XYZ file of C-alpha atoms in Angstrom:
323
model
C 34.061 -28.498 -21.895
C 31.311 -26.449 -22.557
C 30.808 -23.979 -25.075
C 30.637 -19.954 -24.361
C 27.936 -17.855 -25.511
C 28.122 -14.028 -26.073
C 26.159 -11.936 -23.367
C 23.928 -10.833 -25.733
C 22.779 -13.923 -27.276
C 19.272 -14.568 -27.160
C 17.415 -17.897 -26.292
C 13.431 -19.017 -28.060
C 11.956 -21.897 -26.307
C 11.552 -24.332 -28.559
C 8.012 -26.213 -27.828
C 8.682 -30.267 -28.547
C 6.087 -31.665 -30.446
C 2.372 -32.284 -29.699
C 1.542 -35.665 -28.144
C -1.414 -37.632 -30.526
C -5.068 -37.242 -28.380
C -3.764 -33.876 -26.722
C -2.511 -33.685 -22.964
C -0.654 -31.239 -21.002
C 0.817 -28.754 -23.725
C -2.537 -28.992 -26.089
C -4.393 -27.218 -23.027
C -2.205 -25.253 -22.300
C -1.594 -23.463 -25.379
C -5.462 -23.037 -25.575
C -5.573 -21.775 -22.629
C -3.000 -18.925 -23.430
C -4.584 -18.422 -26.546
C -8.041 -18.138 -25.345
C -7.142 -15.668 -21.944
C -3.613 -13.971 -23.471
C -0.489 -13.753 -21.877
C -0.786 -15.197 -18.269
C 0.733 -12.262 -16.021
C 1.261 -12.830 -11.982
C -1.343 -10.327 -9.644
C 1.384 -8.605 -8.676
C 1.838 -7.513 -12.553
C -1.745 -6.709 -12.879
C -1.857 -4.144 -10.670
C 1.536 -2.697 -10.650
C 5.115 -2.829 -9.006
C 5.231 -1.154 -5.833
C 9.270 0.183 -7.069
C 7.748 1.884 -9.689
C 5.822 1.444 -13.317
C 8.227 0.157 -15.964
C 10.932 -1.140 -13.847
C 11.383 -4.786 -13.648
C 10.824 -6.211 -10.097
C 10.287 -9.456 -8.560
C 8.368 -7.916 -5.959
C 5.428 -9.629 -4.868
C 3.376 -6.942 -3.243
C 0.677 -4.213 -4.724
C 1.503 -1.146 -5.401
C 0.866 0.972 -2.218
C -1.204 4.317 -4.168
C -3.716 1.352 -4.806
C -4.076 0.210 -1.284
C -4.316 3.795 0.134
C -6.856 4.789 -2.309
C -9.542 1.617 -2.034
C -9.168 1.670 1.856
C -9.068 5.963 1.717
C -12.587 5.435 -0.089
C -13.846 3.050 2.463
C -13.064 5.125 5.262
C -14.924 8.354 3.727
C -17.637 5.937 3.105
C -18.274 4.450 6.515
C -17.220 8.034 7.940
C -20.431 9.740 5.818
C -22.712 6.442 7.268
C -21.826 6.862 10.983
C -22.475 10.731 10.448
C -25.790 10.508 8.745
C -27.056 8.152 11.618
C -29.228 9.237 14.620
C -28.301 9.848 18.154
C -29.209 6.350 20.292
C -27.735 8.506 23.519
C -30.538 8.922 26.012
C -29.389 11.965 25.402
C -29.658 12.288 21.567
C -27.221 14.992 21.361
C -23.238 15.632 22.211
C -22.751 17.030 25.356
C -21.634 20.673 25.730
C -18.451 20.288 27.698
C -17.147 17.997 24.413
C -18.943 19.841 21.910
C -15.982 21.355 20.524
C -13.831 18.651 20.835
C -16.682 16.594 18.391
C -16.615 19.214 15.747
C -12.946 19.449 15.279
C -12.882 15.952 14.720
C -15.212 15.254 12.365
C -14.144 18.564 10.548
C -11.200 16.487 9.556
C -10.863 14.279 6.538
C -9.223 11.766 8.440
C -11.233 11.132 11.935
C -14.210 11.549 12.763
C -16.646 10.573 16.165
C -18.360 7.327 16.950
C -19.691 7.849 20.629
C -18.865 10.444 23.087
C -19.745 11.532 26.964
C -18.119 14.770 28.300
C -18.516 13.500 32.001
C -21.236 12.516 34.742
C -22.111 11.899 38.096
C -24.690 9.245 38.177
C -27.077 8.006 40.465
C -27.941 4.341 40.183
C -30.439 1.632 42.003
C -30.763 -1.812 40.623
C -27.346 -3.580 41.078
C -27.973 -6.757 42.926
C -25.137 -9.007 42.196
C -22.625 -7.337 43.719
C -20.155 -7.825 40.188
C -20.665 -3.917 39.373
C -23.516 -2.120 37.987
C -25.208 -3.044 34.846
C -27.165 0.143 33.596
C -29.251 -1.278 31.316
C -31.039 -3.535 34.481
C -30.746 -0.535 36.408
C -33.490 2.857 37.194
C -31.213 5.941 36.566
C -32.446 8.349 39.267
C -29.737 10.863 39.050
C -27.700 11.918 35.745
C -26.135 15.087 35.627
C -22.860 16.546 33.541
C -22.757 19.250 36.078
C -21.554 19.816 39.698
C -24.785 18.287 41.886
C -25.537 19.071 45.621
C -25.840 16.626 48.691
C -29.699 17.610 48.573
C -29.857 16.178 44.863
C -28.568 13.197 45.718
C -30.989 12.265 49.193
C -33.612 13.181 47.349
C -32.931 10.933 44.697
C -32.667 8.371 47.763
C -36.045 8.551 49.264
C -36.669 6.027 45.359
C -34.279 4.035 46.147
C -35.685 0.269 46.647
C -32.368 -2.202 45.792
C -28.730 -1.358 45.716
C -28.064 2.295 45.061
C -24.400 3.488 43.957
C -23.175 6.796 43.279
C -20.755 7.201 40.623
C -18.589 9.720 38.737
C -17.813 8.998 35.214
C -15.357 11.045 33.588
C -14.731 12.231 29.452
C -15.313 9.165 27.474
C -14.349 9.415 23.381
C -14.257 6.891 20.381
C -12.686 8.026 16.639
C -12.040 6.023 14.249
C -9.088 6.820 12.546
C -8.076 6.538 8.649
C -4.553 5.045 9.401
C -2.623 3.924 12.425
C -0.706 6.987 12.353
C -3.514 9.596 12.619
C -4.860 6.896 15.999
C -0.942 7.187 17.304
C -1.169 11.290 16.797
C -4.211 10.947 18.394
C -3.508 8.764 21.063
C -0.098 11.070 21.899
C -2.791 14.232 22.297
C -4.834 12.293 24.846
C -2.103 11.064 27.054
C -0.326 14.524 27.524
C -3.940 15.715 28.488
C -3.710 12.903 31.212
C -6.130 10.729 29.190
C -3.477 7.948 30.399
C -5.954 5.002 30.161
C -6.116 5.543 26.486
C -5.944 3.164 23.753
C -5.708 1.728 20.005
C -7.738 -1.089 18.475
C -7.425 -2.644 15.103
C -9.848 -4.660 13.492
C -9.280 -7.162 10.801
C -11.233 -5.330 7.990
C -8.883 -2.082 8.919
C -10.863 -0.323 11.143
C -8.504 1.501 13.104
C -10.509 3.245 16.821
C -9.192 4.985 19.615
C -10.542 5.556 23.016
C -9.712 7.950 24.950
C -10.129 7.257 28.860
C -8.735 7.875 31.760
C -9.235 6.299 35.764
C -10.251 9.776 37.164
C -13.623 7.585 38.102
C -15.762 7.168 41.529
C -17.794 4.499 42.156
C -19.757 4.246 45.917
C -22.467 1.974 47.095
C -24.986 3.765 49.023
C -28.127 1.387 50.203
C -28.416 -2.297 50.251
C -32.024 -3.109 49.740
C -33.337 -0.440 49.949
C -31.845 0.445 53.152
C -29.345 3.406 53.693
C -25.967 2.273 54.668
C -24.202 5.637 55.107
C -24.869 8.996 56.637
C -25.725 11.787 55.470
C -22.364 13.738 56.073
C -20.676 11.053 53.795
C -22.799 11.798 51.573
C -22.230 14.811 51.191
C -18.198 14.617 51.152
C -18.643 11.644 48.318
C -20.638 14.615 46.459
C -17.916 17.295 47.143
C -15.366 14.586 45.871
C -17.670 13.599 42.900
C -17.622 17.550 41.836
C -14.039 18.128 42.217
C -13.774 15.530 39.897
C -15.979 16.843 37.383
C -13.795 19.882 37.352
C -10.495 18.345 36.890
C -12.010 16.287 34.147
C -13.875 19.039 32.120
C -9.845 21.011 32.440
C -8.991 17.847 30.988
C -10.995 18.039 27.825
C -9.638 21.640 27.739
C -6.509 20.355 27.266
C -6.910 18.192 25.201
C -8.812 20.416 22.971
C -5.518 22.734 22.981
C -3.011 19.923 22.488
C -5.806 18.589 19.400
C -5.352 21.886 17.561
C -1.670 22.319 18.297
C -0.825 18.643 16.660
C -3.283 18.742 14.038
C -1.896 22.173 12.538
C 1.524 20.652 13.219
C 0.907 17.750 11.069
C -0.654 20.002 7.945
C 2.098 21.752 7.690
C 4.722 18.568 8.393
C 2.881 16.815 5.813
C 2.687 20.202 3.250
C 6.527 20.217 3.873
C 6.565 16.860 2.947
C 5.047 16.415 0.119
C 6.920 19.854 -1.671
C 10.096 18.535 -0.790
C 9.310 15.122 -2.742
C 7.893 16.720 -5.150
C 11.408 18.943 -6.044
C 13.988 16.642 -5.180
C 15.299 15.152 -8.522
C 17.213 12.622 -6.640
C 14.386 10.628 -4.574
C 14.641 6.754 -5.839
C 11.971 4.770 -6.611
C 13.044 2.819 -2.885
C 12.894 6.234 -1.314
C 9.037 6.675 -1.434
C 8.794 3.178 -1.416
C 9.791 3.610 2.141
C 7.891 7.012 2.491
C 4.571 4.897 1.614
C 4.994 2.652 4.515
C 6.088 5.248 6.663
C 3.016 6.813 6.127
C 0.387 4.763 4.957
C 1.679 0.839 7.624
C -1.075 -2.117 7.621
C -1.884 -4.399 10.250
C -1.669 -8.298 9.480
C -4.579 -10.298 9.585
C -5.481 -13.215 11.545
C -4.435 -14.253 15.142
C -1.309 -12.031 15.020
C -0.494 -9.224 16.620
C 2.535 -7.850 14.615
C 1.814 -3.894 12.703
C 3.860 -3.878 9.995
C 5.599 -0.348 9.655
C 4.887 -0.117 13.503
C 8.637 -0.135 14.733
C 9.423 3.522 12.666
C 6.289 4.941 13.888
C 7.465 5.150 18.151
C 3.522 3.923 18.978
C 3.522 3.183 22.704
C -0.127 2.453 22.993
C -1.528 -0.639 23.800
C -2.962 -2.459 21.137
C -5.868 -4.899 20.445
C -6.722 -7.007 17.338
C -10.479 -7.339 17.310
C -13.054 -7.891 15.001
C -14.929 -5.205 12.862
């Protein structure tokens, strides 16, 4: 029959005598004397449940992760905005300037590339697999509506396969967190850019591409010979100009929706901080849950699981790729 001990009893581990010649015990004690008490890595950085609490959680404190990620995001933003504009035009398009300025003025976003929409006449596609702009002659480029005479004059210099294109507004934005990208994605969808999507890299870079299928691409000549009539070219130019006007309206809707979304986001964050600071009944567990909801993380590797994404209601297409 075993002996019972009072619950307040304390037990001390008595180490056995060291074997002659050293061994495992001697090496262990020497290591402890040299480095001090060994602490697991999750104890070194603090427990996610709060300081001073005994917990077996092995996850690092979320505040430390957010602090490091925010600093790295600010470094990425400073580097990106300090680079020279390498586009053909060398500056932001006029119709996209307000959107770009608004996003770059916020601490949680910065733009990496943009185009307000344009009508192109390219010459040089030879294999029929699509227009390859880097190997084409740009015969006509305009970010405004154009006329049939402009296209006909440019076609006189065509020596290969000329293609008339309209490319709608496109914008690439790097976001600080997945929730920030989700907010921007909702704005894009509501504004008519329904081909938008979010890409998450292994290093934590979260990119949002604002895109739509509101485009046009029609071949006009083959080996320098015009294959359509002037009447048909006039018809295509009219369609391209209509798409340009619709594209401009969508950019305006996007800008207005973005303003309202950012204002609501700022007010919501302010109310959440005030409520959390003034609520003495807020437990460590609730704080941890709120931290996860504000800053979900992405698993590295080949998997596509997004931790904490279930609570966000994100309906955007996700792509995992190398940064």
